[in-house]
mmCIF file with all atom_site columns, C-alpha atoms in Angstrom:
data_model
loop_
_atom_site.group_PDB
_atom_site.id
_atom_site.type_symbol
_atom_site.label_atom_id
_atom_site.label_alt_id
_atom_site.label_comp_id
_atom_site.label_asym_id
_atom_site.label_entity_id
_atom_site.label_seq_id
_atom_site.pdbx_PDB_ins_code
_atom_site.Cartn_x
_atom_site.Cartn_y
_atom_site.Cartn_z
_atom_site.occupancy
_atom_site.B_iso_or_equiv
_atom_site.pdbx_formal_charge
_atom_site.auth_seq_id
_atom_site.auth_comp_id
_atom_site.auth_asym_id
_atom_site.auth_atom_id
_atom_site.pdbx_PDB_model_num
ATOM 1   C CA . MET A 1 1   ? 29.456  21.560  22.710  1.00 58.00 ? 18  MET A CA 1
ATOM 2   C CA . ASN A 1 2   ? 30.918  18.173  21.797  1.00 58.00 ? 19  ASN A CA 1
ATOM 3   C CA . ARG A 1 3   ? 31.015  16.872  18.233  1.00 55.00 ? 20  ARG A CA 1
ATOM 4   C CA . ARG A 1 4   ? 28.035  14.531  18.679  1.00 56.00 ? 21  ARG A CA 1
ATOM 5   C CA . ALA A 1 5   ? 25.871  17.331  20.089  1.00 55.00 ? 22  ALA A CA 1
ATOM 6   C CA . GLN A 1 6   ? 26.941  19.598  17.204  1.00 54.00 ? 23  GLN A CA 1
ATOM 7   C CA . ASP A 1 7   ? 25.994  16.927  14.656  1.00 50.00 ? 24  ASP A CA 1
ATOM 8   C CA . THR A 1 8   ? 22.635  16.359  16.351  1.00 49.00 ? 25  THR A CA 1
ATOM 9   C CA . ALA A 1 9   ? 21.927  20.098  16.458  1.00 51.00 ? 26  ALA A CA 1
ATOM 10  C CA . ALA A 1 10  ? 22.897  20.445  12.795  1.00 46.00 ? 27  ALA A CA 1
ATOM 11  C CA . ASP A 1 11  ? 20.630  17.512  11.831  1.00 45.00 ? 28  ASP A CA 1
ATOM 12  C CA . GLU A 1 12  ? 17.712  19.000  13.789  1.00 51.00 ? 29  GLU A CA 1
ATOM 13  C CA . SER A 1 13  ? 18.296  22.416  12.217  1.00 45.00 ? 30  SER A CA 1
ATOM 14  C CA . HIS A 1 14  ? 18.369  20.888  8.717   1.00 44.00 ? 31  HIS A CA 1
ATOM 15  C CA . HIS A 1 15  ? 15.224  18.869  9.506   1.00 49.00 ? 32  HIS A CA 1
ATOM 16  C CA . ARG A 1 16  ? 13.361  22.029  10.636  1.00 49.00 ? 33  ARG A CA 1
ATOM 17  C CA . GLN A 1 17  ? 14.585  23.964  7.603   1.00 47.00 ? 34  GLN A CA 1
ATOM 18  C CA . VAL A 1 18  ? 13.592  21.234  5.128   1.00 48.00 ? 35  VAL A CA 1
ATOM 19  C CA . HIS A 1 19  ? 10.165  20.687  6.682   1.00 50.00 ? 36  HIS A CA 1
ATOM 20  C CA . ASN A 1 20  ? 9.346   24.367  7.133   1.00 56.00 ? 37  ASN A CA 1
ATOM 21  C CA . ASP A 1 21  ? 10.749  25.750  3.881   1.00 60.00 ? 38  ASP A CA 1
ATOM 22  C CA . THR A 1 22  ? 7.757   27.158  2.033   1.00 62.00 ? 39  THR A CA 1
ATOM 23  C CA . HIS A 1 23  ? 9.843   27.594  -1.116  1.00 72.00 ? 40  HIS A CA 1
ATOM 24  C CA . MET A 1 24  ? 10.321  23.883  -1.613  1.00 84.00 ? 41  MET A CA 1
ATOM 25  C CA . THR A 1 25  ? 8.595   22.382  -4.619  1.00 95.00 ? 42  THR A CA 1
ATOM 26  C CA . ASN A 1 26  ? 5.866   19.982  -3.524  1.00 97.00 ? 43  ASN A CA 1
ATOM 27  C CA . GLY A 1 27  ? 4.897   16.802  -5.303  1.00 98.00 ? 44  GLY A CA 1
ATOM 28  C CA . ILE A 1 28  ? 1.563   15.180  -4.461  1.00 98.00 ? 45  ILE A CA 1
ATOM 29  C CA . ILE A 1 29  ? 0.982   11.418  -4.540  1.00 98.00 ? 46  ILE A CA 1
ATOM 30  C CA . ILE A 1 30  ? -2.602  10.203  -4.264  1.00 98.00 ? 47  ILE A CA 1
ATOM 31  C CA . VAL A 1 31  ? -2.375  6.575   -3.171  1.00 98.00 ? 48  VAL A CA 1
ATOM 32  C CA . ASP A 1 32  ? -5.008  3.863   -2.932  1.00 97.00 ? 49  ASP A CA 1
ATOM 33  C CA . HIS A 1 33  ? -4.723  0.198   -2.035  1.00 96.00 ? 50  HIS A CA 1
ATOM 34  C CA . GLY A 1 34  ? -4.347  -1.095  -5.571  1.00 96.00 ? 51  GLY A CA 1
ATOM 35  C CA . SER A 1 35  ? -6.451  -3.797  -7.163  1.00 96.00 ? 52  SER A CA 1
ATOM 36  C CA . ARG A 1 36  ? -6.277  -6.761  -9.471  1.00 95.00 ? 53  ARG A CA 1
ATOM 37  C CA . ARG A 1 37  ? -9.162  -5.079  -11.335 1.00 95.00 ? 54  ARG A CA 1
ATOM 38  C CA . GLU A 1 38  ? -7.735  -2.693  -13.923 1.00 95.00 ? 55  GLU A CA 1
ATOM 39  C CA . GLU A 1 39  ? -10.947 -0.652  -13.840 1.00 95.00 ? 56  GLU A CA 1
ATOM 40  C CA . SER A 1 40  ? -10.347 0.207   -10.165 1.00 95.00 ? 57  SER A CA 1
ATOM 41  C CA . ASN A 1 41  ? -6.725  1.174   -10.801 1.00 96.00 ? 58  ASN A CA 1
ATOM 42  C CA . ARG A 1 42  ? -7.727  3.392   -13.724 1.00 97.00 ? 59  ARG A CA 1
ATOM 43  C CA . MET A 1 43  ? -10.228 5.153   -11.478 1.00 96.00 ? 60  MET A CA 1
ATOM 44  C CA . LEU A 1 44  ? -7.465  6.359   -9.153  1.00 97.00 ? 61  LEU A CA 1
ATOM 45  C CA . GLU A 1 45  ? -5.431  7.538   -12.137 1.00 96.00 ? 62  GLU A CA 1
ATOM 46  C CA . GLU A 1 46  ? -8.480  9.521   -13.290 1.00 98.00 ? 63  GLU A CA 1
ATOM 47  C CA . ILE A 1 47  ? -8.894  10.985  -9.776  1.00 98.00 ? 64  ILE A CA 1
ATOM 48  C CA . ALA A 1 48  ? -5.235  12.095  -9.814  1.00 98.00 ? 65  ALA A CA 1
ATOM 49  C CA . THR A 1 49  ? -5.648  13.642  -13.279 1.00 98.00 ? 66  THR A CA 1
ATOM 50  C CA . LEU A 1 50  ? -8.800  15.522  -12.268 1.00 98.00 ? 67  LEU A CA 1
ATOM 51  C CA . PHE A 1 51  ? -7.204  16.685  -9.004  1.00 98.00 ? 68  PHE A CA 1
ATOM 52  C CA . ALA A 1 52  ? -4.138  17.924  -10.890 1.00 97.00 ? 69  ALA A CA 1
ATOM 53  C CA . ARG A 1 53  ? -6.319  19.786  -13.371 1.00 97.00 ? 70  ARG A CA 1
ATOM 54  C CA . ARG A 1 54  ? -8.573  21.367  -10.747 1.00 97.00 ? 71  ARG A CA 1
ATOM 55  C CA . PHE A 1 55  ? -5.733  22.463  -8.473  1.00 97.00 ? 72  PHE A CA 1
ATOM 56  C CA . GLU A 1 56  ? -3.000  23.187  -11.028 1.00 95.00 ? 73  GLU A CA 1
ATOM 57  C CA . HIS A 1 57  ? -2.672  26.701  -9.591  1.00 95.00 ? 74  HIS A CA 1
ATOM 58  C CA . LYS A 1 58  ? -1.580  25.148  -6.273  1.00 95.00 ? 75  LYS A CA 1
ATOM 59  C CA . TYR A 1 59  ? 0.080   21.834  -7.187  1.00 96.00 ? 76  TYR A CA 1
ATOM 60  C CA . ARG A 1 60  ? 2.232   21.519  -10.270 1.00 96.00 ? 77  ARG A CA 1
ATOM 61  C CA . ILE A 1 61  ? 3.228   17.897  -9.637  1.00 98.00 ? 78  ILE A CA 1
ATOM 62  C CA . VAL A 1 62  ? 0.573   15.226  -8.987  1.00 98.00 ? 79  VAL A CA 1
ATOM 63  C CA . GLU A 1 63  ? 1.044   11.482  -9.420  1.00 98.00 ? 80  GLU A CA 1
ATOM 64  C CA . PRO A 1 64  ? -1.164  8.440   -8.708  1.00 98.00 ? 81  PRO A CA 1
ATOM 65  C CA . ALA A 1 65  ? 0.137   5.396   -6.826  1.00 98.00 ? 82  ALA A CA 1
ATOM 66  C CA . HIS A 1 66  ? -1.116  2.044   -5.632  1.00 97.00 ? 83  HIS A CA 1
ATOM 67  C CA . MET A 1 67  ? 0.101   0.681   -2.329  1.00 96.00 ? 84  MET A CA 1
ATOM 68  C CA . GLU A 1 68  ? 0.268   -2.848  -3.720  1.00 94.00 ? 85  GLU A CA 1
ATOM 69  C CA . LEU A 1 69  ? -0.936  -5.129  -6.509  1.00 95.00 ? 86  LEU A CA 1
ATOM 70  C CA . ALA A 1 70  ? -0.468  -2.633  -9.351  1.00 95.00 ? 87  ALA A CA 1
ATOM 71  C CA . GLU A 1 71  ? 1.826   0.006   -10.808 1.00 96.00 ? 88  GLU A CA 1
ATOM 72  C CA . PRO A 1 72  ? 2.651   2.760   -10.342 1.00 98.00 ? 89  PRO A CA 1
ATOM 73  C CA . SER A 1 73  ? 3.841   1.938   -6.840  1.00 98.00 ? 90  SER A CA 1
ATOM 74  C CA . ILE A 1 74  ? 4.609   4.558   -4.208  1.00 98.00 ? 91  ILE A CA 1
ATOM 75  C CA . ALA A 1 75  ? 8.313   4.225   -5.095  1.00 98.00 ? 92  ALA A CA 1
ATOM 76  C CA . THR A 1 76  ? 7.582   4.779   -8.806  1.00 98.00 ? 93  THR A CA 1
ATOM 77  C CA . ALA A 1 77  ? 5.328   7.773   -8.129  1.00 98.00 ? 94  ALA A CA 1
ATOM 78  C CA . TYR A 1 78  ? 7.886   9.235   -5.685  1.00 98.00 ? 95  TYR A CA 1
ATOM 79  C CA . ALA A 1 79  ? 10.634  8.948   -8.316  1.00 98.00 ? 96  ALA A CA 1
ATOM 80  C CA . ARG A 1 80  ? 8.359   10.601  -10.907 1.00 98.00 ? 97  ARG A CA 1
ATOM 81  C CA . CYS A 1 81  ? 7.677   13.490  -8.517  1.00 98.00 ? 98  CYS A CA 1
ATOM 82  C CA . VAL A 1 82  ? 11.415  13.960  -7.959  1.00 98.00 ? 99  VAL A CA 1
ATOM 83  C CA . GLN A 1 83  ? 12.114  13.759  -11.711 1.00 98.00 ? 100 GLN A CA 1
ATOM 84  C CA . ARG A 1 84  ? 9.529   16.521  -12.189 1.00 98.00 ? 101 ARG A CA 1
ATOM 85  C CA . GLY A 1 85  ? 11.294  18.724  -9.617  1.00 97.00 ? 102 GLY A CA 1
ATOM 86  C CA . ALA A 1 86  ? 9.711   17.891  -6.258  1.00 98.00 ? 103 ALA A CA 1
ATOM 87  C CA . GLN A 1 87  ? 11.829  18.378  -3.170  1.00 97.00 ? 104 GLN A CA 1
ATOM 88  C CA . ARG A 1 88  ? 9.017   17.512  -0.760  1.00 98.00 ? 105 ARG A CA 1
ATOM 89  C CA . VAL A 1 89  ? 6.540   14.725  -1.538  1.00 98.00 ? 106 VAL A CA 1
ATOM 90  C CA . ILE A 1 90  ? 3.125   14.824  0.114   1.00 98.00 ? 107 ILE A CA 1
ATOM 91  C CA . ILE A 1 91  ? 1.446   11.428  0.115   1.00 98.00 ? 108 ILE A CA 1
ATOM 92  C CA . CYS A 1 92  ? -2.332  11.632  0.348   1.00 98.00 ? 109 CYS A CA 1
ATOM 93  C CA . PRO A 1 93  ? -4.001  8.290   1.158   1.00 98.00 ? 110 PRO A CA 1
ATOM 94  C CA . PHE A 1 94  ? -7.233  7.732   -0.749  1.00 97.00 ? 111 PHE A CA 1
ATOM 95  C CA . PHE A 1 95  ? -8.578  5.746   2.211   1.00 96.00 ? 112 PHE A CA 1
ATOM 96  C CA . LEU A 1 96  ? -11.551 6.484   4.417   1.00 95.00 ? 113 LEU A CA 1
ATOM 97  C CA . GLY A 1 97  ? -10.185 5.484   7.817   1.00 94.00 ? 114 GLY A CA 1
ATOM 98  C CA . PRO A 1 98  ? -6.858  5.454   9.652   1.00 92.00 ? 115 PRO A CA 1
ATOM 99  C CA . GLY A 1 99  ? -6.163  1.718   9.588   1.00 93.00 ? 116 GLY A CA 1
ATOM 100 C CA . LYS A 1 100 ? -2.924  -0.224  9.350   1.00 95.00 ? 117 LYS A CA 1
ATOM 101 C CA . HIS A 1 101 ? -2.195  0.956   5.811   1.00 95.00 ? 118 HIS A CA 1
ATOM 102 C CA . TRP A 1 102 ? -2.146  4.572   7.064   1.00 95.00 ? 119 TRP A CA 1
ATOM 103 C CA . THR A 1 103 ? -0.370  3.957   10.362  1.00 94.00 ? 120 THR A CA 1
ATOM 104 C CA . GLU A 1 104 ? 2.250   1.497   9.081   1.00 96.00 ? 121 GLU A CA 1
ATOM 105 C CA . ASP A 1 105 ? 2.306   0.451   5.433   1.00 97.00 ? 122 ASP A CA 1
ATOM 106 C CA . ILE A 1 106 ? 2.172   3.772   3.584   1.00 97.00 ? 123 ILE A CA 1
ATOM 107 C CA . PRO A 1 107 ? 4.689   5.528   5.885   1.00 97.00 ? 124 PRO A CA 1
ATOM 108 C CA . ARG A 1 108 ? 7.063   2.541   5.545   1.00 97.00 ? 125 ARG A CA 1
ATOM 109 C CA . LEU A 1 109 ? 6.775   2.513   1.743   1.00 97.00 ? 126 LEU A CA 1
ATOM 110 C CA . ALA A 1 110 ? 7.211   6.308   1.632   1.00 98.00 ? 127 ALA A CA 1
ATOM 111 C CA . ALA A 1 111 ? 10.340  6.099   3.802   1.00 97.00 ? 128 ALA A CA 1
ATOM 112 C CA . GLN A 1 112 ? 11.782  3.395   1.546   1.00 97.00 ? 129 GLN A CA 1
ATOM 113 C CA . ALA A 1 113 ? 11.117  5.548   -1.531  1.00 98.00 ? 130 ALA A CA 1
ATOM 114 C CA . ALA A 1 114 ? 12.598  8.644   0.144   1.00 97.00 ? 131 ALA A CA 1
ATOM 115 C CA . ARG A 1 115 ? 15.851  6.800   0.916   1.00 97.00 ? 132 ARG A CA 1
ATOM 116 C CA . GLN A 1 116 ? 16.460  6.609   -2.842  1.00 97.00 ? 133 GLN A CA 1
ATOM 117 C CA . HIS A 1 117 ? 16.214  10.422  -2.999  1.00 97.00 ? 134 HIS A CA 1
ATOM 118 C CA . PRO A 1 118 ? 18.092  11.723  0.070   1.00 94.00 ? 135 PRO A CA 1
ATOM 119 C CA . HIS A 1 119 ? 17.734  15.386  -0.949  1.00 95.00 ? 136 HIS A CA 1
ATOM 120 C CA . THR A 1 120 ? 13.940  15.117  -0.511  1.00 97.00 ? 137 THR A CA 1
ATOM 121 C CA . THR A 1 121 ? 11.524  14.850  2.351   1.00 97.00 ? 138 THR A CA 1
ATOM 122 C CA . TYR A 1 122 ? 8.012   13.454  2.563   1.00 97.00 ? 139 TYR A CA 1
ATOM 123 C CA . HIS A 1 123 ? 4.849   13.744  4.623   1.00 98.00 ? 140 HIS A CA 1
ATOM 124 C CA . VAL A 1 124 ? 1.794   11.437  4.781   1.00 98.00 ? 141 VAL A CA 1
ATOM 125 C CA . THR A 1 125 ? -1.504  13.329  5.176   1.00 98.00 ? 142 THR A CA 1
ATOM 126 C CA . MET A 1 126 ? -4.557  12.234  7.118   1.00 96.00 ? 143 MET A CA 1
ATOM 127 C CA . THR A 1 127 ? -6.988  9.834   5.480   1.00 96.00 ? 144 THR A CA 1
ATOM 128 C CA . LEU A 1 128 ? -10.240 11.196  4.041   1.00 96.00 ? 145 LEU A CA 1
ATOM 129 C CA . GLY A 1 129 ? -11.966 10.554  7.359   1.00 94.00 ? 146 GLY A CA 1
ATOM 130 C CA . ILE A 1 130 ? -15.222 11.985  8.594   1.00 95.00 ? 147 ILE A CA 1
ATOM 131 C CA . ASP A 1 131 ? -16.028 15.184  6.758   1.00 94.00 ? 148 ASP A CA 1
ATOM 132 C CA . ASP A 1 132 ? -19.137 17.044  5.644   1.00 96.00 ? 149 ASP A CA 1
ATOM 133 C CA . LEU A 1 133 ? -18.072 16.426  2.041   1.00 95.00 ? 150 LEU A CA 1
ATOM 134 C CA . ILE A 1 134 ? -18.121 12.646  2.646   1.00 94.00 ? 151 ILE A CA 1
ATOM 135 C CA . LEU A 1 135 ? -21.603 12.964  4.148   1.00 96.00 ? 152 LEU A CA 1
ATOM 136 C CA . ASP A 1 136 ? -22.741 14.977  1.135   1.00 96.00 ? 153 ASP A CA 1
ATOM 137 C CA . LEU A 1 137 ? -21.341 12.321  -1.194  1.00 95.00 ? 154 LEU A CA 1
ATOM 138 C CA . LEU A 1 138 ? -23.159 9.545   0.681   1.00 95.00 ? 155 LEU A CA 1
ATOM 139 C CA . ASP A 1 139 ? -26.389 11.522  0.391   1.00 97.00 ? 156 ASP A CA 1
ATOM 140 C CA . LYS A 1 140 ? -25.742 12.021  -3.328  1.00 95.00 ? 157 LYS A CA 1
ATOM 141 C CA . ARG A 1 141 ? -25.341 8.251   -3.867  1.00 93.00 ? 158 ARG A CA 1
ATOM 142 C CA . VAL A 1 142 ? -28.459 7.319   -1.884  1.00 94.00 ? 159 VAL A CA 1
ATOM 143 C CA . SER A 1 143 ? -30.533 10.074  -3.512  1.00 94.00 ? 160 SER A CA 1
ATOM 144 C CA . PHE A 1 144 ? -29.460 8.897   -6.975  1.00 93.00 ? 161 PHE A CA 1
ATOM 145 C CA . CYS A 1 145 ? -30.770 5.395   -6.264  1.00 90.00 ? 162 CYS A CA 1
ATOM 146 C CA . ILE A 1 146 ? -34.043 6.699   -4.871  1.00 90.00 ? 163 ILE A CA 1
ATOM 147 C CA . GLU A 1 147 ? -34.544 9.154   -7.762  1.00 92.00 ? 164 GLU A CA 1
ATOM 148 C CA . HIS A 1 148 ? -33.913 6.363   -10.290 1.00 88.00 ? 165 HIS A CA 1
ATOM 149 C CA . ARG A 1 149 ? -36.266 4.018   -8.420  1.00 85.00 ? 166 ARG A CA 1
ATOM 150 C CA . PHE A 1 150 ? -33.369 1.649   -7.781  1.00 87.00 ? 167 PHE A CA 1
ATOM 151 C CA . ASP A 1 151 ? -33.098 0.865   -11.490 1.00 86.00 ? 168 ASP A CA 1
ATOM 152 C CA . CYS A 1 152 ? -30.145 2.438   -13.292 1.00 85.00 ? 169 CYS A CA 1
ATOM 153 C CA . ASP A 1 153 ? -27.645 1.302   -15.915 1.00 86.00 ? 170 ASP A CA 1
ATOM 154 C CA . VAL A 1 154 ? -24.938 0.795   -13.292 1.00 83.00 ? 171 VAL A CA 1
ATOM 155 C CA . CYS A 1 155 ? -26.826 -1.797  -11.236 1.00 85.00 ? 172 CYS A CA 1
ATOM 156 C CA . ARG A 1 156 ? -29.519 -3.142  -13.565 1.00 86.00 ? 173 ARG A CA 1
ATOM 157 C CA . GLY A 1 157 ? -29.256 -6.902  -13.897 1.00 84.00 ? 174 GLY A CA 1
ATOM 158 C CA . THR A 1 158 ? -26.608 -7.307  -11.176 1.00 85.00 ? 175 THR A CA 1
ATOM 159 C CA . ILE A 1 159 ? -26.751 -8.632  -7.653  1.00 85.00 ? 176 ILE A CA 1
ATOM 160 C CA . ARG A 1 160 ? -26.267 -5.005  -6.510  1.00 82.00 ? 177 ARG A CA 1
ATOM 161 C CA . GLN A 1 161 ? -29.812 -4.266  -7.645  1.00 82.00 ? 178 GLN A CA 1
ATOM 162 C CA . GLY A 1 162 ? -31.026 -6.589  -4.932  1.00 77.00 ? 179 GLY A CA 1
ATOM 163 C CA . GLY A 1 163 ? -34.722 -7.065  -4.690  1.00 66.00 ? 180 GLY A CA 1
ATOM 164 C CA . VAL A 1 164 ? -36.096 -9.931  -2.678  1.00 57.00 ? 181 VAL A CA 1
ATOM 165 C CA . ALA A 1 165 ? -33.386 -12.066 -1.120  1.00 55.00 ? 182 ALA A CA 1
ATOM 166 C CA . PRO A 1 166 ? -33.239 -15.550 -2.643  1.00 54.00 ? 183 PRO A CA 1
ATOM 167 C CA . GLN A 1 167 ? -34.650 -18.328 -0.458  1.00 57.00 ? 184 GLN A CA 1
#
């Protein structure tokens, strides 16, 4: 086997070992788009905190990130995961569908962050997608509005409350 083939085989072996090693410490990044509205950004941080609390027996390291417009960025969250001991970073998009952010932007930003930490690896999960839990959540939202006769503190007095369309 020539030197180039040996190097390629060694790289592939290392890649398989790194990606299949169940003893690696995982870090989880939950990433959304990011917003100019602080309230929206805080919501993702709360989601990450609640996820970390609920699944602390499975995931010791959980960080929030925003793809753009706000901090922490994916690079910042990736660095925090590594500082906390992660060797593999699993990036979980908080997006419904598999659009351009999932197919291009998030993987590109994750790869850029990973280059700063060459002893780590990363993986981007599927988006939330179509799932019975999403359907249940939609039903919960619609049922809430119906049960409150379309008049609750969240929508009262806003254009969301609707009514008759203005002429």
